[in-house]
mmCIF file of C-alpha atoms in Angstrom:
data_model
loop_
_atom_site.group_PDB
_atom_site.id
_atom_site.type_symbol
_atom_site.label_atom_id
_atom_site.label_comp_id
_atom_site.label_asym_id
_atom_site.label_seq_id
_atom_site.Cartn_x
_atom_site.Cartn_y
_atom_site.Cartn_z
ATOM 1 C CA MET A 12 2.743 21.563 18.759
ATOM 2 C CA THR A 13 1.964 18.508 16.067
ATOM 3 C CA PRO A 14 4.143 15.697 16.665
ATOM 4 C CA ALA A 15 6.487 14.541 13.760
ATOM 5 C CA PRO A 16 5.703 11.811 11.561
ATOM 6 C CA GLY A 17 6.513 8.055 12.754
ATOM 7 C CA ARG A 18 5.632 4.838 12.521
ATOM 8 C CA ILE A 19 1.486 3.521 13.248
ATOM 9 C CA VAL A 20 -0.116 0.203 13.095
ATOM 10 C CA VAL A 21 -3.800 -0.228 12.876
ATOM 11 C CA VAL A 22 -4.718 -3.818 14.312
ATOM 12 C CA GLY A 23 -7.434 -5.462 13.106
ATOM 13 C CA GLY A 24 -8.356 -6.169 9.308
ATOM 14 C CA GLY A 25 -12.326 -5.601 9.179
ATOM 15 C CA ALA A 26 -14.678 -2.808 8.022
ATOM 16 C CA THR A 27 -13.176 -0.189 11.026
ATOM 17 C CA GLY A 28 -9.374 -0.908 10.530
ATOM 18 C CA ILE A 29 -9.671 -1.230 6.721
ATOM 19 C CA GLU A 30 -11.333 2.293 6.756
ATOM 20 C CA THR A 31 -8.785 3.327 9.528
ATOM 21 C CA ALA A 32 -5.737 2.747 8.173
ATOM 22 C CA ALA A 33 -6.512 4.083 4.526
ATOM 23 C CA GLU A 34 -7.869 7.522 5.797
ATOM 24 C CA LEU A 35 -4.354 8.097 7.878
ATOM 25 C CA ALA A 36 -2.332 7.029 5.113
ATOM 26 C CA GLU A 37 -4.162 9.261 2.500
ATOM 27 C CA GLN A 38 -4.541 12.258 5.143
ATOM 28 C CA THR A 39 -1.391 11.952 7.091
ATOM 29 C CA ASP A 40 2.509 11.624 6.109
ATOM 30 C CA TRP A 41 2.790 9.173 8.427
ATOM 31 C CA GLN A 42 3.773 5.366 7.608
ATOM 32 C CA VAL A 43 1.011 3.019 8.082
ATOM 33 C CA ALA A 44 0.443 -0.308 8.423
ATOM 34 C CA LEU A 45 -2.477 -2.697 8.953
ATOM 35 C CA ALA A 46 -1.884 -6.206 11.412
ATOM 36 C CA THR A 47 -4.712 -8.892 11.358
ATOM 37 C CA ALA A 48 -4.531 -12.415 12.753
ATOM 38 C CA GLY A 49 -6.204 -13.428 9.655
ATOM 39 C CA THR A 50 -7.066 -12.108 5.895
ATOM 40 C CA VAL A 51 -7.836 -8.052 5.460
ATOM 41 C CA GLY A 52 -11.307 -8.186 5.002
ATOM 42 C CA PRO A 53 -12.794 -11.410 6.004
ATOM 43 C CA SER A 54 -16.410 -10.530 4.907
ATOM 44 C CA LEU A 55 -15.476 -9.792 1.638
ATOM 45 C CA SER A 56 -15.189 -11.926 -1.354
ATOM 46 C CA GLU A 57 -11.939 -11.983 -2.924
ATOM 47 C CA LYS A 58 -12.755 -9.490 -6.379
ATOM 48 C CA ALA A 59 -13.728 -7.075 -2.772
ATOM 49 C CA ARG A 60 -10.456 -7.897 -1.177
ATOM 50 C CA SER A 61 -8.192 -7.877 -4.146
ATOM 51 C CA HIS A 62 -9.384 -4.084 -4.557
ATOM 52 C CA VAL A 63 -8.298 -3.395 -0.971
ATOM 53 C CA ARG A 64 -5.435 -4.793 -1.084
ATOM 54 C CA GLU A 65 -5.134 -2.739 -4.406
ATOM 55 C CA VAL A 66 -5.764 0.672 -2.593
ATOM 56 C CA PHE A 67 -3.186 -0.057 0.243
ATOM 57 C CA ARG A 68 -0.459 -0.613 -2.180
ATOM 58 C CA ARG A 69 -0.965 2.733 -3.878
ATOM 59 C CA LEU A 70 -1.455 4.150 -0.440
ATOM 60 C CA GLY A 71 1.640 3.019 0.986
ATOM 61 C CA VAL A 72 0.017 0.890 3.377
ATOM 62 C CA GLU A 73 1.910 -2.049 4.331
ATOM 63 C CA LEU A 74 -0.319 -5.004 5.211
ATOM 64 C CA ARG A 75 0.705 -7.383 7.355
ATOM 65 C CA GLU A 76 -2.097 -10.577 6.974
ATOM 66 C CA GLY A 77 -1.948 -13.546 9.283
ATOM 67 C CA SER A 78 0.120 -11.617 12.388
ATOM 68 C CA ALA A 79 -1.512 -12.347 15.612
ATOM 69 C CA VAL A 80 -1.207 -9.465 18.136
ATOM 70 C CA VAL A 81 -1.929 -9.645 21.414
ATOM 71 C CA ALA A 82 -1.769 -6.631 23.346
ATOM 72 C CA PRO A 83 -0.713 -2.969 21.714
ATOM 73 C CA ALA A 84 2.580 -3.692 23.726
ATOM 74 C CA ASP A 85 3.680 -6.023 21.739
ATOM 75 C CA ILE A 86 4.263 -3.850 18.396
ATOM 76 C CA ASP A 87 7.067 -1.648 17.846
ATOM 77 C CA ALA A 88 5.466 1.786 16.616
ATOM 78 C CA ASP A 89 4.982 5.597 17.231
ATOM 79 C CA ALA A 90 1.165 4.690 18.012
ATOM 80 C CA VAL A 91 -1.448 2.228 17.682
ATOM 81 C CA MET A 92 -4.775 2.257 16.752
ATOM 82 C CA TRP A 93 -6.683 -1.319 17.719
ATOM 83 C CA THR A 94 -9.462 -1.874 15.860
ATOM 84 C CA ALA A 95 -9.417 -5.554 16.723
ATOM 85 C CA SER A 96 -12.408 -6.882 17.775
ATOM 86 C CA LEU A 97 -16.039 -5.626 19.327
ATOM 87 C CA ARG A 98 -17.528 -6.790 22.173
ATOM 88 C CA PRO A 99 -20.359 -6.354 24.346
ATOM 89 C CA ASN A 100 -20.661 -4.462 27.863
ATOM 90 C CA THR A 101 -23.263 -6.774 29.115
ATOM 91 C CA GLU A 102 -22.012 -6.999 33.068
ATOM 92 C CA LEU A 103 -24.225 -5.299 34.115
ATOM 93 C CA ALA A 104 -26.909 -7.285 32.130
ATOM 94 C CA ALA A 105 -25.438 -10.635 33.427
ATOM 95 C CA ARG A 106 -25.275 -9.138 37.623
ATOM 96 C CA ALA A 107 -28.717 -8.757 36.847
ATOM 97 C CA GLY A 108 -29.453 -12.128 35.546
ATOM 98 C CA LEU A 109 -30.373 -11.753 32.459
ATOM 99 C CA THR A 110 -29.929 -14.815 30.247
ATOM 100 C CA LEU A 111 -27.009 -13.933 27.874
ATOM 101 C CA GLY A 112 -25.750 -15.748 24.403
ATOM 102 C CA ALA A 113 -22.306 -17.900 23.776
ATOM 103 C CA ASP A 114 -20.886 -14.341 22.737
ATOM 104 C CA GLY A 115 -21.764 -12.484 25.792
ATOM 105 C CA ARG A 116 -24.722 -11.051 24.072
ATOM 106 C CA ILE A 117 -28.159 -10.451 26.080
ATOM 107 C CA ALA A 118 -30.101 -13.476 24.499
ATOM 108 C CA VAL A 119 -33.504 -12.039 23.188
ATOM 109 C CA ASP A 120 -36.292 -13.525 21.113
ATOM 110 C CA GLU A 121 -37.753 -11.931 17.878
ATOM 111 C CA TYR A 122 -39.470 -9.372 19.527
ATOM 112 C CA LEU A 123 -35.610 -7.876 21.054
ATOM 113 C CA ARG A 124 -37.428 -9.609 24.865
ATOM 114 C CA SER A 125 -34.788 -11.280 26.433
ATOM 115 C CA VAL A 126 -35.652 -14.735 26.816
ATOM 116 C CA SER A 127 -34.908 -15.520 30.603
ATOM 117 C CA HIS A 128 -36.815 -11.698 31.418
ATOM 118 C CA PRO A 129 -39.864 -11.091 29.104
ATOM 119 C CA ASP A 130 -40.414 -7.249 30.268
ATOM 120 C CA VAL A 131 -36.881 -6.281 29.586
ATOM 121 C CA TYR A 132 -36.162 -5.074 26.271
ATOM 122 C CA ALA A 133 -32.644 -5.472 24.886
ATOM 123 C CA ALA A 134 -31.095 -3.158 21.591
ATOM 124 C CA GLY A 135 -28.094 -1.918 20.167
ATOM 125 C CA ASP A 136 -24.545 -4.336 20.350
ATOM 126 C CA ALA A 137 -25.435 -5.346 24.101
ATOM 127 C CA ALA A 138 -28.392 -7.568 22.331
ATOM 128 C CA GLY A 139 -27.817 -10.862 20.246
ATOM 129 C CA ALA A 140 -30.485 -10.181 17.854
ATOM 130 C CA TRP A 141 -31.634 -11.774 14.983
ATOM 131 C CA SER A 142 -34.262 -11.924 12.408
ATOM 132 C CA ARG A 143 -35.866 -14.980 10.539
ATOM 133 C CA GLN A 144 -33.981 -13.086 6.855
ATOM 134 C CA ALA A 145 -30.284 -12.628 8.425
ATOM 135 C CA GLY A 146 -29.909 -15.043 11.391
ATOM 136 C CA LEU A 147 -27.497 -13.388 14.080
ATOM 137 C CA LEU A 148 -26.582 -9.678 13.454
ATOM 138 C CA ARG A 149 -23.591 -9.134 13.620
ATOM 139 C CA MET A 150 -22.502 -5.920 15.998
ATOM 140 C CA ALA A 151 -21.981 -2.540 13.901
ATOM 141 C CA ARG A 152 -24.018 0.952 13.403
ATOM 142 C CA ALA A 153 -26.099 -0.858 10.250
ATOM 143 C CA THR A 154 -27.714 -3.325 12.824
ATOM 144 C CA ALA A 155 -28.209 -1.266 16.208
ATOM 145 C CA LEU A 156 -30.013 1.125 14.695
ATOM 146 C CA PRO A 157 -32.920 -0.441 13.177
ATOM 147 C CA VAL A 158 -32.414 -3.073 16.375
ATOM 148 C CA GLY A 159 -32.932 0.149 18.144
ATOM 149 C CA THR A 160 -36.000 1.558 16.525
ATOM 150 C CA ARG A 161 -37.975 -1.875 16.942
ATOM 151 C CA ALA A 162 -37.212 -2.645 20.368
ATOM 152 C CA GLY A 163 -38.331 0.898 21.290
ATOM 153 C CA ARG A 164 -41.437 0.532 19.013
ATOM 154 C CA ASN A 165 -42.331 -2.995 20.720
ATOM 155 C CA ALA A 166 -41.300 -1.288 24.183
ATOM 156 C CA ALA A 167 -44.458 1.447 23.134
ATOM 157 C CA ALA A 168 -47.015 -0.845 22.117
ATOM 158 C CA GLU A 169 -46.380 -2.675 24.672
ATOM 159 C CA LEU A 170 -47.181 -0.042 27.409
ATOM 160 C CA GLY A 171 -50.080 1.443 25.122
ATOM 161 C CA GLY A 172 -51.827 -1.964 25.130
ATOM 162 C CA GLY A 173 -50.423 -2.515 21.142
ATOM 163 C CA THR A 174 -49.229 -5.937 19.898
ATOM 164 C CA PRO A 175 -45.257 -6.172 19.684
ATOM 165 C CA GLY A 176 -43.681 -6.666 16.506
ATOM 166 C CA PRO A 177 -40.863 -9.516 15.345
ATOM 167 C CA LEU A 178 -37.532 -8.091 14.153
ATOM 168 C CA ARG A 179 -37.811 -8.109 10.259
ATOM 169 C CA PHE A 180 -34.321 -7.463 8.622
ATOM 170 C CA ARG A 181 -32.025 -8.150 5.737
ATOM 171 C CA TYR A 182 -28.311 -7.192 4.367
ATOM 172 C CA ARG A 183 -28.063 -5.789 1.685
ATOM 173 C CA ALA A 184 -24.383 -4.552 1.309
ATOM 174 C CA GLN A 185 -21.278 -3.171 3.291
ATOM 175 C CA VAL A 186 -19.878 -0.047 1.955
ATOM 176 C CA LEU A 187 -16.149 0.654 2.670
ATOM 177 C CA SER A 188 -14.380 3.935 2.446
ATOM 178 C CA LEU A 189 -10.771 3.625 1.526
ATOM 179 C CA GLY A 190 -9.363 7.083 1.622
ATOM 180 C CA ARG A 191 -11.540 10.055 0.148
ATOM 181 C CA ARG A 192 -11.375 9.560 -2.994
ATOM 182 C CA ASP A 193 -12.119 5.790 -3.664
ATOM 183 C CA GLY A 194 -14.391 3.590 -1.809
ATOM 184 C CA LEU A 195 -16.041 -0.340 -2.128
ATOM 185 C CA VAL A 196 -19.497 -1.626 -1.486
ATOM 186 C CA GLN A 197 -19.894 -5.231 -1.516
ATOM 187 C CA MET A 198 -23.299 -6.252 -2.618
ATOM 188 C CA VAL A 199 -24.361 -9.821 -0.006
ATOM 189 C CA ARG A 200 -27.240 -11.917 0.468
ATOM 190 C CA GLY A 201 -29.850 -11.750 2.869
ATOM 191 C CA ASP A 202 -27.873 -13.083 5.059
ATOM 192 C CA ASP A 203 -24.996 -11.055 4.818
ATOM 193 C CA SER A 204 -22.855 -13.659 2.852
ATOM 194 C CA PRO A 205 -20.661 -11.675 -0.195
ATOM 195 C CA GLY A 206 -22.466 -12.133 -3.395
ATOM 196 C CA ASP A 207 -20.379 -11.580 -7.242
ATOM 197 C CA ARG A 208 -21.183 -7.754 -7.687
ATOM 198 C CA VAL A 209 -19.002 -5.435 -6.540
ATOM 199 C CA VAL A 210 -19.004 -1.647 -6.771
ATOM 200 C CA ARG A 211 -15.641 0.445 -6.900
ATOM 201 C CA GLY A 212 -14.179 3.645 -6.924
ATOM 202 C CA ARG A 213 -15.603 7.322 -6.647
ATOM 203 C CA LEU A 214 -18.680 5.678 -7.762
ATOM 204 C CA ALA A 215 -18.762 4.217 -4.288
ATOM 205 C CA VAL A 216 -17.834 6.620 -2.349
ATOM 206 C CA VAL A 217 -21.185 8.508 -3.199
ATOM 207 C CA VAL A 218 -22.465 5.587 -2.556
ATOM 208 C CA LYS A 219 -21.099 5.766 1.029
ATOM 209 C CA GLU A 220 -22.087 9.626 1.700
ATOM 210 C CA GLN A 221 -25.483 8.750 1.214
ATOM 211 C CA VAL A 222 -25.010 5.707 3.959
ATOM 212 C CA VAL A 223 -23.615 7.946 6.469
ATOM 213 C CA ARG A 224 -26.022 10.826 5.714
ATOM 214 C CA VAL A 225 -29.246 8.240 6.078
ATOM 215 C CA LEU A 226 -27.841 6.931 8.907
ATOM 216 C CA ARG A 227 -27.482 10.254 11.011
ATOM 217 C CA SER A 228 -30.856 10.880 9.641
ATOM 218 C CA ALA A 229 -32.225 8.216 11.604
ATOM 219 C CA ALA A 230 -30.369 8.083 14.793
ATOM 220 C CA ARG A 231 -31.607 11.552 15.188
#
């Protein structure tokens, strides 16, 4: 039995929270709100952020900026979607004695080897991966896939008597879905800071679909 529409609050103003709130508002009859401790889309330019707010107004999403939430129980809602933060699951690595960075991820060199145990490679969101072009990489699918690929190739090269290569990565764009009929492409510099160019609307939807297809193919 499908529950009657009620009120749902999405916690977190990053890309995942924005996409979730827009999708729920467009595809369901629930009243949707998004609560974030800071500004919605903190990694976006003001031009891109304005488009997010515009789409939320059109979809009827209530935006609560500057609304800190400690726990789901603090929210008066029928359902809560928690997208507020990413935390690396590195407890096992810590118990094994691997050095962790300030953010809790495994500290690695540019070849993705543990700085304290160079015979151990780390990849994905558990690794504090970095490149000379981008600096410390944020936790995301778009970064985890190339990091995993490079770590796997380096491990294979070392086992085969070859030479590992450094991680070469730079950011190009942040791509968001805003429901099924709208989207946003924020062009960024190599260090992930937002640029001035923004693509919106149906063209951004097409770009997002292509990005998802590429990432799915790369993950196989």
